Structures are given as structure tokens and as C-alpha cells.
PDB file of C-alpha atoms and ligand atoms in Angstrom:
ATOM      1  CA  MET A 223      17.631  -8.504 -92.163  1.00  0.00           C
ATOM      2  CA  ASN A 224      17.446  -5.051 -93.795  1.00  0.00           C
ATOM      3  CA  LYS A 225      19.536  -2.003 -93.085  1.00  0.00           C
ATOM      4  CA  PHE A 226      17.050  -0.676 -90.591  1.00  0.00           C
ATOM      5  CA  GLY A 227      17.052  -3.983 -88.756  1.00  0.00           C
ATOM      6  CA  GLY A 228      20.848  -3.928 -88.579  1.00  0.00           C
ATOM      7  CA  ILE A 229      20.870  -0.485 -86.962  1.00  0.00           C
ATOM      8  CA  MET A 230      18.275  -1.690 -84.426  1.00  0.00           C
ATOM      9  CA  MET A 231      20.395  -4.756 -83.519  1.00  0.00           C
ATOM     10  CA  LYS A 232      23.450  -2.564 -83.016  1.00  0.00           C
ATOM     11  CA  HIS A 233      21.370  -0.225 -80.897  1.00  0.00           C
ATOM     12  CA  LYS A 234      19.976  -3.146 -78.856  1.00  0.00           C
ATOM     13  CA  TRP A 235      23.467  -4.330 -77.967  1.00  0.00           C
ATOM     14  CA  GLY A 236      24.322  -0.780 -77.070  1.00  0.00           C
ATOM     15  CA  ILE A 237      21.378  -0.547 -74.626  1.00  0.00           C
ATOM     16  CA  LEU A 238      22.203  -3.945 -73.152  1.00  0.00           C
ATOM     17  CA  GLY A 239      25.803  -2.898 -72.628  1.00  0.00           C
ATOM     18  CA  SER A 240      24.786   0.324 -70.915  1.00  0.00           C
ATOM     19  CA  CYS A 241      22.470  -1.667 -68.629  1.00  0.00           C
ATOM     20  CA  LEU A 242      25.259  -4.033 -67.657  1.00  0.00           C
ATOM     21  CA  VAL A 243      27.551  -1.106 -66.848  1.00  0.00           C
ATOM     22  CA  LEU A 244      24.793   0.478 -64.783  1.00  0.00           C
ATOM     23  CA  ILE A 245      24.155  -2.785 -62.881  1.00  0.00           C
ATOM     24  CA  ALA A 246      27.883  -3.142 -62.253  1.00  0.00           C
ATOM     25  CA  LEU A 247      28.063   0.432 -60.953  1.00  0.00           C
ATOM     26  CA  LEU A 248      25.011   0.039 -58.737  1.00  0.00           C
ATOM     27  CA  GLY A 249      26.250  -3.315 -57.439  1.00  0.00           C
ATOM     28  CA  GLY A 250      29.674  -1.867 -56.700  1.00  0.00           C
ATOM     29  CA  GLY A 251      28.132   1.087 -54.982  1.00  0.00           C
ATOM     30  CA  PHE A 252      25.950  -1.199 -52.875  1.00  0.00           C
ATOM     31  CA  LEU A 253      28.886  -3.356 -51.831  1.00  0.00           C
ATOM     32  CA  TRP A 254      30.897  -0.255 -50.995  1.00  0.00           C
ATOM     33  CA  SER A 255      28.146   1.126 -48.832  1.00  0.00           C
ATOM     34  CA  GLN A 256      27.746  -2.298 -47.172  1.00  0.00           C
ATOM     35  CA  SER A 257      31.435  -2.434 -46.316  1.00  0.00           C
ATOM     36  CA  ARG A 258      31.217   1.126 -44.977  1.00  0.00           C
ATOM     37  CA  SER A 259      28.259   0.287 -42.825  1.00  0.00           C
ATOM     38  CA  HIS A 260      30.168  -2.718 -41.444  1.00  0.00           C
ATOM     39  CA  THR A 261      33.071  -0.581 -40.398  1.00  0.00           C
ATOM     40  CA  THR A 262      31.220   2.483 -39.158  1.00  0.00           C
ATOM     41  CA  SER A 263      27.570   1.975 -38.302  1.00  0.00           C
ATOM     42  CA  ARG A 264      27.667  -1.457 -36.687  1.00  0.00           C
ATOM     43  CA  PRO A 265      29.639  -0.407 -33.631  1.00  0.00           C
ATOM     44  CA  ALA A 266      27.266   2.531 -33.298  1.00  0.00           C
ATOM     45  CA  ARG A 267      24.317   0.182 -33.306  1.00  0.00           C
ATOM     46  CA  GLN A 268      25.961  -2.098 -30.762  1.00  0.00           C
ATOM     47  CA  ASN A 269      26.537   0.895 -28.536  1.00  0.00           C
ATOM     48  CA  ARG A 270      22.908   1.826 -28.793  1.00  0.00           C
ATOM     49  CA  VAL A 271      21.764  -1.674 -27.817  1.00  0.00           C
ATOM     50  CA  LYS A 272      24.202  -1.706 -24.907  1.00  0.00           C
ATOM     51  CA  TRP A 273      22.983   1.713 -23.740  1.00  0.00           C
ATOM     52  CA  GLN A 274      19.360   0.598 -23.951  1.00  0.00           C
ATOM     53  CA  ALA A 275      20.152  -2.491 -21.897  1.00  0.00           C
ATOM     54  CA  THR A 276      21.825  -0.541 -19.111  1.00  0.00           C
ATOM     55  CA  GLU A 277      19.152   2.164 -19.153  1.00  0.00           C
ATOM     56  CA  SER A 278      16.102  -0.096 -19.073  1.00  0.00           C
ATOM     57  CA  LYS A 279      17.241  -2.205 -16.117  1.00  0.00           C
ATOM     58  CA  PRO A 280      16.960   0.409 -13.335  1.00  0.00           C
ATOM     59  CA  VAL A 281      13.604   1.598 -14.735  1.00  0.00           C
ATOM     60  CA  LYS A 282      12.185  -1.917 -14.475  1.00  0.00           C
ATOM     61  CA  LYS A 283      13.601  -2.321 -10.958  1.00  0.00           C
ATOM     62  CA  ALA A 284      12.056   0.949  -9.747  1.00  0.00           C
ATOM     63  CA  ALA A 285       8.641  -0.085 -11.048  1.00  0.00           C
ATOM     64  CA  THR A 286       8.593  -3.332  -9.078  1.00  0.00           C
ATOM     65  CA  ALA A 287      10.725  -2.896  -5.931  1.00  0.00           C
ATOM     66  CA  LYS A 288       9.902   0.662  -4.736  1.00  0.00           C
ATOM     67  CA  PRO A 289      12.517   1.002  -2.018  1.00  0.00           C
ATOM     68  CA  TRP A 290      11.329   2.448   1.308  1.00  0.00           C
ATOM     69  CA  ILE A 291      12.910   5.563   2.799  1.00  0.00           C
ATOM     70  CA  LYS A 292      15.209   4.688   5.694  1.00  0.00           C
ATOM     71  CA  LEU A 293      14.798   7.339   8.405  1.00  0.00           C
ATOM     72  CA  LYS A 294      17.609   8.928  10.415  1.00  0.00           C
ATOM     73  CA  GLN A 295      15.287   9.966  13.246  1.00  0.00           C
ATOM     74  CA  PRO A 296      12.868   7.534  14.970  1.00  0.00           C
ATOM     75  CA  LEU A 297       9.585   7.285  13.044  1.00  0.00           C
ATOM     76  CA  LYS A 298       6.616   9.210  14.409  1.00  0.00           C
ATOM     77  CA  LEU A 299       3.589   7.446  12.956  1.00  0.00           C
ATOM     78  CA  PRO A 300       0.138   9.060  13.025  1.00  0.00           C
ATOM     79  CA  ILE A 301      -2.295   6.246  13.855  1.00  0.00           C
ATOM     80  CA  LEU A 302      -5.815   7.616  13.544  1.00  0.00           C
ATOM     81  CA  MET A 303      -8.405   6.253  15.958  1.00  0.00           C
ATOM     82  CA  TYR A 304     -12.025   6.083  14.835  1.00  0.00           C
ATOM     83  CA  HIS A 305     -14.914   3.986  16.131  1.00  0.00           C
ATOM     84  CA  SER A 306     -18.422   4.242  14.711  1.00  0.00           C
ATOM     85  CA  ILE A 307     -18.951   6.304  11.535  1.00  0.00           C
ATOM     86  CA  SER A 308     -22.275   7.878  12.548  1.00  0.00           C
ATOM     87  CA  SER A 309     -23.444  10.527  14.972  1.00  0.00           C
ATOM     88  CA  GLY A 310     -24.775  10.667  18.528  1.00  0.00           C
ATOM     89  CA  ASN A 311     -21.825  10.682  20.938  1.00  0.00           C
ATOM     90  CA  GLN A 312     -18.151  11.626  21.302  1.00  0.00           C
ATOM     91  CA  LEU A 313     -16.986   8.273  19.918  1.00  0.00           C
ATOM     92  CA  ARG A 314     -18.958   8.616  16.690  1.00  0.00           C
ATOM     93  CA  VAL A 315     -17.591  10.517  13.729  1.00  0.00           C
ATOM     94  CA  PRO A 316     -20.307  11.541  11.217  1.00  0.00           C
ATOM     95  CA  LYS A 317     -20.171  10.040   7.738  1.00  0.00           C
ATOM     96  CA  LYS A 318     -19.717  13.473   6.134  1.00  0.00           C
ATOM     97  CA  GLN A 319     -16.789  14.362   8.408  1.00  0.00           C
ATOM     98  CA  PHE A 320     -15.122  11.000   7.770  1.00  0.00           C
ATOM     99  CA  ALA A 321     -15.497  11.533   4.007  1.00  0.00           C
ATOM    100  CA  SER A 322     -13.970  15.045   4.259  1.00  0.00           C
ATOM    101  CA  GLU A 323     -11.014  13.651   6.200  1.00  0.00           C
ATOM    102  CA  MET A 324     -10.485  10.906   3.642  1.00  0.00           C
ATOM    103  CA  ALA A 325     -10.661  13.506   0.870  1.00  0.00           C
ATOM    104  CA  TYR A 326      -8.020  15.547   2.701  1.00  0.00           C
ATOM    105  CA  LEU A 327      -5.703  12.531   2.935  1.00  0.00           C
ATOM    106  CA  LYS A 328      -6.122  11.868  -0.770  1.00  0.00           C
ATOM    107  CA  GLN A 329      -5.681  15.470  -1.858  1.00  0.00           C
ATOM    108  CA  HIS A 330      -2.554  15.847   0.263  1.00  0.00           C
ATOM    109  CA  HIS A 331      -1.021  12.621  -1.033  1.00  0.00           C
ATOM    110  CA  TYR A 332      -0.993  10.619   2.174  1.00  0.00           C
ATOM    111  CA  ARG A 333      -0.385   6.912   1.919  1.00  0.00           C
ATOM    112  CA  THR A 334      -2.676   4.937   4.228  1.00  0.00           C
ATOM    113  CA  LEU A 335      -0.779   1.943   5.539  1.00  0.00           C
ATOM    114  CA  THR A 336      -2.011  -1.609   5.929  1.00  0.00           C
ATOM    115  CA  THR A 337      -1.286  -3.419   9.200  1.00  0.00           C
ATOM    116  CA  THR A 338       1.640  -5.251   7.600  1.00  0.00           C
ATOM    117  CA  GLU A 339       3.046  -1.987   6.221  1.00  0.00           C
ATOM    118  CA  ALA A 340       2.624  -0.186   9.556  1.00  0.00           C
ATOM    119  CA  ILE A 341       4.504  -2.965  11.369  1.00  0.00           C
ATOM    120  CA  ARG A 342       7.251  -2.845   8.762  1.00  0.00           C
ATOM    121  CA  ALA A 343       7.471   0.949   9.096  1.00  0.00           C
ATOM    122  CA  LEU A 344       7.707   0.848  12.884  1.00  0.00           C
ATOM    123  CA  THR A 345      10.069  -2.103  13.177  1.00  0.00           C
ATOM    124  CA  THR A 346      12.473  -1.116  10.376  1.00  0.00           C
ATOM    125  CA  ASN A 347      12.235   2.661  10.944  1.00  0.00           C
ATOM    126  CA  SER A 348      11.407   3.272   7.307  1.00  0.00           C
ATOM    127  CA  ILE A 349       8.434   4.512   5.290  1.00  0.00           C
ATOM    128  CA  PRO A 350       7.240   3.905   1.721  1.00  0.00           C
ATOM    129  CA  GLN A 351       6.884   7.671   1.172  1.00  0.00           C
ATOM    130  CA  LYS A 352       7.120  10.882   3.217  1.00  0.00           C
ATOM    131  CA  LYS A 353       3.441  11.274   4.162  1.00  0.00           C
ATOM    132  CA  VAL A 354       1.922   8.217   5.823  1.00  0.00           C
ATOM    133  CA  VAL A 355      -0.965   7.541   8.209  1.00  0.00           C
ATOM    134  CA  TRP A 356      -2.525   4.392   9.579  1.00  0.00           C
ATOM    135  CA  ILE A 357      -6.319   4.563   9.855  1.00  0.00           C
ATOM    136  CA  THR A 358      -7.843   2.343  12.558  1.00  0.00           C
ATOM    137  CA  LEU A 359     -11.508   1.844  13.440  1.00  0.00           C
ATOM    138  CA  ASP A 360     -12.286   0.126  16.757  1.00  0.00           C
ATOM    139  CA  ASP A 361     -15.160  -2.256  17.557  1.00  0.00           C
ATOM    140  CA  ALA A 362     -16.120  -3.181  13.948  1.00  0.00           C
ATOM    141  CA  TYR A 363     -19.461  -1.408  13.806  1.00  0.00           C
ATOM    142  CA  LYS A 364     -21.738  -2.196  10.880  1.00  0.00           C
ATOM    143  CA  ASP A 365     -21.600   1.468   9.852  1.00  0.00           C
ATOM    144  CA  ASN A 366     -17.918   0.989   8.996  1.00  0.00           C
ATOM    145  CA  LEU A 367     -19.288  -0.886   5.975  1.00  0.00           C
ATOM    146  CA  THR A 368     -22.249   1.349   5.157  1.00  0.00           C
ATOM    147  CA  ASN A 369     -20.766   4.767   6.048  1.00  0.00           C
ATOM    148  CA  GLY A 370     -17.005   4.243   6.035  1.00  0.00           C
ATOM    149  CA  LEU A 371     -16.176   1.951   3.133  1.00  0.00           C
ATOM    150  CA  PRO A 372     -17.687   4.171   0.397  1.00  0.00           C
ATOM    151  CA  ALA A 373     -15.195   6.972   1.196  1.00  0.00           C
ATOM    152  CA  LEU A 374     -12.282   4.509   1.379  1.00  0.00           C
ATOM    153  CA  LYS A 375     -13.270   3.175  -2.036  1.00  0.00           C
ATOM    154  CA  LYS A 376     -13.837   6.627  -3.516  1.00  0.00           C
ATOM    155  CA  TYR A 377     -10.406   7.896  -2.500  1.00  0.00           C
ATOM    156  CA  LYS A 378      -8.635   4.528  -2.804  1.00  0.00           C
ATOM    157  CA  LEU A 379      -7.491   4.513   0.824  1.00  0.00           C
ATOM    158  CA  HIS A 380      -6.948   1.744   3.351  1.00  0.00           C
ATOM    159  CA  ALA A 381      -8.144   1.271   6.933  1.00  0.00           C
ATOM    160  CA  THR A 382      -7.726  -1.350   9.654  1.00  0.00           C
ATOM    161  CA  ILE A 383     -10.761  -2.520  11.601  1.00  0.00           C
ATOM    162  CA  ASN A 384     -10.219  -3.846  15.128  1.00  0.00           C
ATOM    163  CA  ALA A 385     -12.850  -6.545  15.551  1.00  0.00           C
ATOM    164  CA  ILE A 386     -14.418  -7.889  18.740  1.00  0.00           C
ATOM    165  CA  THR A 387     -14.710 -11.515  17.656  1.00  0.00           C
ATOM    166  CA  GLY A 388     -17.464 -12.375  20.173  1.00  0.00           C
ATOM    167  CA  PHE A 389     -19.685  -9.562  18.842  1.00  0.00           C
ATOM    168  CA  THR A 390     -20.013 -10.601  15.195  1.00  0.00           C
ATOM    169  CA  HIS A 391     -23.610 -11.806  15.727  1.00  0.00           C
ATOM    170  CA  LYS A 392     -24.761  -8.445  17.174  1.00  0.00           C
ATOM    171  CA  HIS A 393     -26.994  -6.385  14.891  1.00  0.00           C
ATOM    172  CA  ASN A 394     -24.861  -3.217  15.025  1.00  0.00           C
ATOM    173  CA  HIS A 395     -21.558  -5.023  14.474  1.00  0.00           C
ATOM    174  CA  LEU A 396     -20.080  -6.510  11.317  1.00  0.00           C
ATOM    175  CA  SER A 397     -20.924 -10.143  10.684  1.00  0.00           C
ATOM    176  CA  LEU A 398     -18.247 -12.545   9.451  1.00  0.00           C
ATOM    177  CA  ALA A 399     -19.764 -12.420   5.941  1.00  0.00           C
ATOM    178  CA  GLU A 400     -19.573  -8.620   5.953  1.00  0.00           C
ATOM    179  CA  MET A 401     -15.995  -8.698   7.193  1.00  0.00           C
ATOM    180  CA  LYS A 402     -15.064 -11.086   4.395  1.00  0.00           C
ATOM    181  CA  ARG A 403     -16.784  -8.846   1.868  1.00  0.00           C
ATOM    182  CA  MET A 404     -14.912  -5.802   3.126  1.00  0.00           C
ATOM    183  CA  LYS A 405     -11.587  -7.615   3.104  1.00  0.00           C
ATOM    184  CA  THR A 406     -12.139  -8.630  -0.530  1.00  0.00           C
ATOM    185  CA  THR A 407     -12.232  -4.957  -1.571  1.00  0.00           C
ATOM    186  CA  GLY A 408      -8.581  -4.609  -0.556  1.00  0.00           C
ATOM    187  CA  ARG A 409      -9.506  -1.365   1.249  1.00  0.00           C
ATOM    188  CA  VAL A 410      -9.748  -2.938   4.714  1.00  0.00           C
ATOM    189  CA  ASP A 411      -7.837  -5.395   6.878  1.00  0.00           C
ATOM    190  CA  PHE A 412      -8.757  -6.772  10.294  1.00  0.00           C
ATOM    191  CA  ALA A 413      -6.953  -6.931  13.626  1.00  0.00           C
ATOM    192  CA  SER A 414      -7.936  -8.134  17.094  1.00  0.00           C
ATOM    193  CA  HIS A 415      -9.911  -6.122  19.637  1.00  0.00           C
ATOM    194  CA  THR A 416     -10.248  -9.272  21.819  1.00  0.00           C
ATOM    195  CA  VAL A 417     -13.268 -11.579  22.169  1.00  0.00           C
ATOM    196  CA  GLN A 418     -15.481  -9.803  24.719  1.00  0.00           C
ATOM    197  CA  HIS A 419     -14.138  -6.237  24.905  1.00  0.00           C
ATOM    198  CA  LEU A 420     -13.280  -6.442  28.609  1.00  0.00           C
ATOM    199  CA  ASN A 421     -10.758  -4.269  30.449  1.00  0.00           C
ATOM    200  CA  LEU A 422      -7.753  -6.573  30.168  1.00  0.00           C
ATOM    201  CA  ASP A 423      -5.926  -5.046  33.157  1.00  0.00           C
ATOM    202  CA  GLU A 424      -8.778  -6.176  35.421  1.00  0.00           C
ATOM    203  CA  LEU A 425      -8.567  -9.821  34.329  1.00  0.00           C
ATOM    204  CA  THR A 426      -6.340 -12.639  35.589  1.00  0.00           C
ATOM    205  CA  ALA A 427      -3.443 -13.638  33.359  1.00  0.00           C
ATOM    206  CA  ALA A 428      -5.326 -16.788  32.309  1.00  0.00           C
ATOM    207  CA  GLN A 429      -8.426 -14.772  31.359  1.00  0.00           C
ATOM    208  CA  GLN A 430      -6.340 -12.263  29.457  1.00  0.00           C
ATOM    209  CA  LYS A 431      -4.628 -15.035  27.555  1.00  0.00           C
ATOM    210  CA  GLN A 432      -8.002 -16.463  26.512  1.00  0.00           C
ATOM    211  CA  GLU A 433      -9.100 -13.070  25.152  1.00  0.00           C
ATOM    212  CA  LEU A 434      -5.873 -12.633  23.211  1.00  0.00           C
ATOM    213  CA  VAL A 435      -5.430 -16.172  21.895  1.00  0.00           C
ATOM    214  CA  ASN A 436      -9.061 -16.930  21.042  1.00  0.00           C
ATOM    215  CA  SER A 437      -9.660 -13.700  19.138  1.00  0.00           C
ATOM    216  CA  LYS A 438      -6.467 -14.204  17.147  1.00  0.00           C
ATOM    217  CA  ARG A 439      -7.368 -17.818  16.355  1.00  0.00           C
ATOM    218  CA  TRP A 440     -10.864 -16.793  15.240  1.00  0.00           C
ATOM    219  CA  LEU A 441      -9.531 -14.104  12.876  1.00  0.00           C
ATOM    220  CA  ASP A 442      -6.723 -16.321  11.581  1.00  0.00           C
ATOM    221  CA  GLN A 443      -9.132 -19.145  10.761  1.00  0.00           C
ATOM    222  CA  HIS A 444     -12.160 -17.221   9.493  1.00  0.00           C
ATOM    223  CA  LEU A 445     -10.315 -14.570   7.492  1.00  0.00           C
ATOM    224  CA  ASN A 446      -7.494 -16.874   6.436  1.00  0.00           C
ATOM    225  CA  GLN A 447      -4.745 -14.579   7.725  1.00  0.00           C
ATOM    226  CA  LYS A 448      -1.970 -14.247  10.260  1.00  0.00           C
ATOM    227  CA  THR A 449      -3.329 -11.628  12.670  1.00  0.00           C
ATOM    228  CA  GLU A 450      -0.437  -9.397  13.662  1.00  0.00           C
ATOM    229  CA  MET A 451      -1.955  -6.587  15.699  1.00  0.00           C
ATOM    230  CA  LEU A 452      -3.906  -6.317  18.953  1.00  0.00           C
ATOM    231  CA  CYS A 453      -5.884  -3.271  20.028  1.00  0.00           C
ATOM    232  CA  TYR A 454      -6.652  -3.070  23.765  1.00  0.00           C
ATOM    233  CA  PRO A 455     -10.329  -2.481  24.638  1.00  0.00           C
ATOM    234  CA  ALA A 456     -10.592   1.038  26.125  1.00  0.00           C
ATOM    235  CA  GLY A 457      -6.806   1.140  25.840  1.00  0.00           C
ATOM    236  CA  ARG A 458      -6.537  -0.808  29.115  1.00  0.00           C
ATOM    237  CA  ALA A 459      -3.504  -3.049  29.566  1.00  0.00           C
ATOM    238  CA  ASN A 460      -0.788  -3.862  32.091  1.00  0.00           C
ATOM    239  CA  ALA A 461       2.677  -5.435  31.983  1.00  0.00           C
ATOM    240  CA  THR A 462       1.102  -8.925  31.937  1.00  0.00           C
ATOM    241  CA  THR A 463      -0.964  -7.932  28.887  1.00  0.00           C
ATOM    242  CA  HIS A 464       2.151  -6.779  27.042  1.00  0.00           C
ATOM    243  CA  ARG A 465       3.942 -10.052  27.814  1.00  0.00           C
ATOM    244  CA  LEU A 466       0.931 -12.170  26.806  1.00  0.00           C
ATOM    245  CA  ALA A 467       0.390 -10.206  23.591  1.00  0.00           C
ATOM    246  CA  LYS A 468       3.921 -11.047  22.507  1.00  0.00           C
ATOM    247  CA  GLN A 469       3.537 -14.664  23.611  1.00  0.00           C
ATOM    248  CA  SER A 470       0.279 -15.005  21.670  1.00  0.00           C
ATOM    249  CA  GLY A 471       1.957 -14.029  18.405  1.00  0.00           C
ATOM    250  CA  TYR A 472       1.049 -10.352  18.019  1.00  0.00           C
ATOM    251  CA  GLN A 473       3.787  -8.104  16.612  1.00  0.00           C
ATOM    252  CA  ILE A 474       2.432  -4.865  18.077  1.00  0.00           C
ATOM    253  CA  ALA A 475      -0.455  -3.551  20.198  1.00  0.00           C
ATOM    254  CA  LEU A 476      -2.323  -0.231  20.233  1.00  0.00           C
ATOM    255  CA  THR A 477      -3.548   1.831  23.177  1.00  0.00           C
ATOM    256  CA  THR A 478      -5.766   4.929  23.393  1.00  0.00           C
ATOM    257  CA  GLN A 479      -2.932   7.108  24.713  1.00  0.00           C
ATOM    258  CA  GLU A 480      -2.823  10.335  22.741  1.00  0.00           C
ATOM    259  CA  GLY A 481       0.064  11.039  20.386  1.00  0.00           C
ATOM    260  CA  PHE A 482       2.133   9.774  17.478  1.00  0.00           C
ATOM    261  CA  ALA A 483       3.273   6.181  17.753  1.00  0.00           C
ATOM    262  CA  THR A 484       7.011   5.666  18.227  1.00  0.00           C
ATOM    263  CA  MET A 485       8.949   2.536  19.071  1.00  0.00           C
ATOM    264  CA  LYS A 486      10.195   4.249  22.248  1.00  0.00           C
ATOM    265  CA  GLN A 487       6.711   3.607  23.668  1.00  0.00           C
ATOM    266  CA  GLY A 488       7.260  -0.144  23.199  1.00  0.00           C
ATOM    267  CA  HIS A 489       5.870  -2.632  20.648  1.00  0.00           C
ATOM    268  CA  TYR A 490       2.832  -3.293  22.871  1.00  0.00           C
ATOM    269  CA  ASN A 491       2.097   0.241  24.008  1.00  0.00           C
ATOM    270  CA  LEU A 492       1.618   2.404  20.904  1.00  0.00           C
ATOM    271  CA  SER A 493      -0.195   5.752  21.023  1.00  0.00           C
ATOM    272  CA  ARG A 494      -2.892   6.955  18.629  1.00  0.00           C
ATOM    273  CA  LEU A 495      -4.608  10.158  17.550  1.00  0.00           C
ATOM    274  CA  ARG A 496      -8.281  10.353  18.491  1.00  0.00           C
ATOM    275  CA  ILE A 497     -10.513  11.815  15.808  1.00  0.00           C
ATOM    276  CA  THR A 498     -13.476  13.510  17.478  1.00  0.00           C
ATOM    277  CA  PRO A 499     -16.849  14.541  16.037  1.00  0.00           C
ATOM    278  CA  GLY A 500     -17.045  18.193  14.979  1.00  0.00           C
ATOM    279  CA  MET A 501     -13.286  18.406  14.422  1.00  0.00           C
ATOM    280  CA  THR A 502     -12.598  20.764  11.511  1.00  0.00           C
ATOM    281  CA  THR A 503     -10.501  19.608   8.565  1.00  0.00           C
ATOM    282  CA  ALA A 504      -7.902  22.242   9.554  1.00  0.00           C
ATOM    283  CA  THR A 505      -7.636  20.741  13.061  1.00  0.00           C
ATOM    284  CA  PHE A 506      -7.462  17.270  11.548  1.00  0.00           C
ATOM    285  CA  ALA A 507      -4.645  18.434   9.241  1.00  0.00           C
ATOM    286  CA  ASP A 508      -2.685  19.924  12.166  1.00  0.00           C
ATOM    287  CA  LEU A 509      -3.218  16.843  14.304  1.00  0.00           C
ATOM    288  CA  ILE A 510      -1.740  14.397  11.798  1.00  0.00           C
ATOM    289  CA  ALA A 511       1.037  16.650  10.438  1.00  0.00           C
ATOM    290  CA  VAL A 512       4.538  15.395  11.220  1.00  0.00           C
ATOM    291  CA  THR A 513       7.856  15.507   9.379  1.00  0.00           C
ATOM    292  CA  ASN A 514       9.814  12.276   9.377  1.00  0.00           C
ATOM    293  CA  ARG A 515      13.435  12.452   8.227  1.00  0.00           C
TER     294      ARG A 515
HETATM  295 ZN1  LIG B  12     -13.278  -0.740  21.666  1.00  0.00          ZN
END
């Protein structure tokens, strides 16, 4: 080893020593910061986790449960009464008018109830949101599919069709296959409008019972459901009809009496709002407007 080499060796040890000191300093610093983070930042992190846990729970609940508004005053429910969606007489509402009315409901944030929801609203005096309507179409005309369903689909609304179960083979009425198809869309449900569409108040109790029980059984079996609502043909019913409707397993029944439905009228005597051809959207808006609180 020459002189130069000796200097280099000395220098090498010097560098090595400096490195060791540096490592020791860095290591010490790291440990110090670790111990600091244990005493100060860990509780902070725990708090954050705890806060997140308590905050996220109600959010999740609100997304799934959606509590209904319990009303202080008795519910006044607008139940709209349509029949055929076509033109020609006072019972037929033109396709264009029906579409305008559906557009109005959508634009003004109405929720269109299903039969199950309407029964819940009436019997528990509560609503899923402030503005609600229940759309009903009597007689199950074929044009409910061709002229009515497109608007329901377009505006994502729901309607209830009151079917005459003995008429499903008639050319201008919905067939069972068509009813099934409509039900599958989720935009329509079906209730009973009896078997033969006779004036119930003119029948004997036994005849009435047949109309009520057989139509319910047909719908229950063919549409795989528990039919909960009865709609009286031409709105005609008497005290016997009310008693038999309850006995047959219906929760509520609808008439053609004009007005908002309230439970004061009785479960089996609920009023509706007739929608007539030529009615302006402004008249329609006034007719269905009600404040429930
Ligand atoms: Zn009818």
C-alpha cells in the first residue's frame, strides 16, 4: 500500500462513519415520528372512522326504507277515472289528451300509486310523498295497451286497470296474454271489475257473490296475484255489495261518485275523479290539486 492508498483507506472509513451516523439519525428520527404518530394521530384516525360509521348508517337507511309521511288530517286521495283511451264518446279520452295529462303528472312530480300503495295510503293515513294520484282505467279496453301504455312508459308512471274477467276474449278488450304482457312492464296492475259488468245492486246476494268471487279467483290465478281492489260496474252497489266485497277478500272498492277518496266514505265506497274528453290540462290540474298535511 502506498501513501496515496493509505489516504484513500482513511477517507473510506471516514465516509463509512458518516453514513452510519446518518443512518442512526434517520432511524432515530423515524422512530421519534412513529412514537409521535402513535400518541397524536391514531386517536384522530379512530375518531374519523367512528364518525364515518355513524354518518354512513342513516344514509344507507334512507336509501332503502323511505319512510312515508304520516298525515295529521285525513288523506284526500285523487283517484283518476279513465275508460277507453280513444275518441268517440264521453267515456273515451283521446290518446293525445291522455299523454298530455301523463306529461303534466311527470312534470309536476306526482307519484302514481299502485293498488297496494293506494290501500296502504288510505288505511294508514300516510303518503310516500306530498303529491300522489292513483290512475285507474275501467273495463280493460285493448286501447289501454296500444294508446295508454306508451305514455305510462314514456313518463315512468303507473296505472291500475279494472278488468272484466268474462270479457277477455272480446276483440276490443285485453286478452289474458296482453294483460300479462302489460303487467310485466311494471307500469300496470290489475283489479276486479267483476265477471260480466252487471249492475250489482240489481242482482241477488248470491249472484253478486259469484261476480265478486269468480272475478277475483280468475285474476288471482291467471295473474298470480292477490287481488285487493274491486271496482263496481257503473259505480252501482248497495249495502249487500259492500258486505260481500269485504267477505270475498277485497280491501277496498271504488265507485263513480265524484270527488277525492277519503276513508270517511267507507272502505267499499270510495269516490273518484272523472277525466272527460276535451278537458284542458289546466282543468285537469285544478281537478286533481289537493294539499294533504
Ligand atoms: Zn265499467
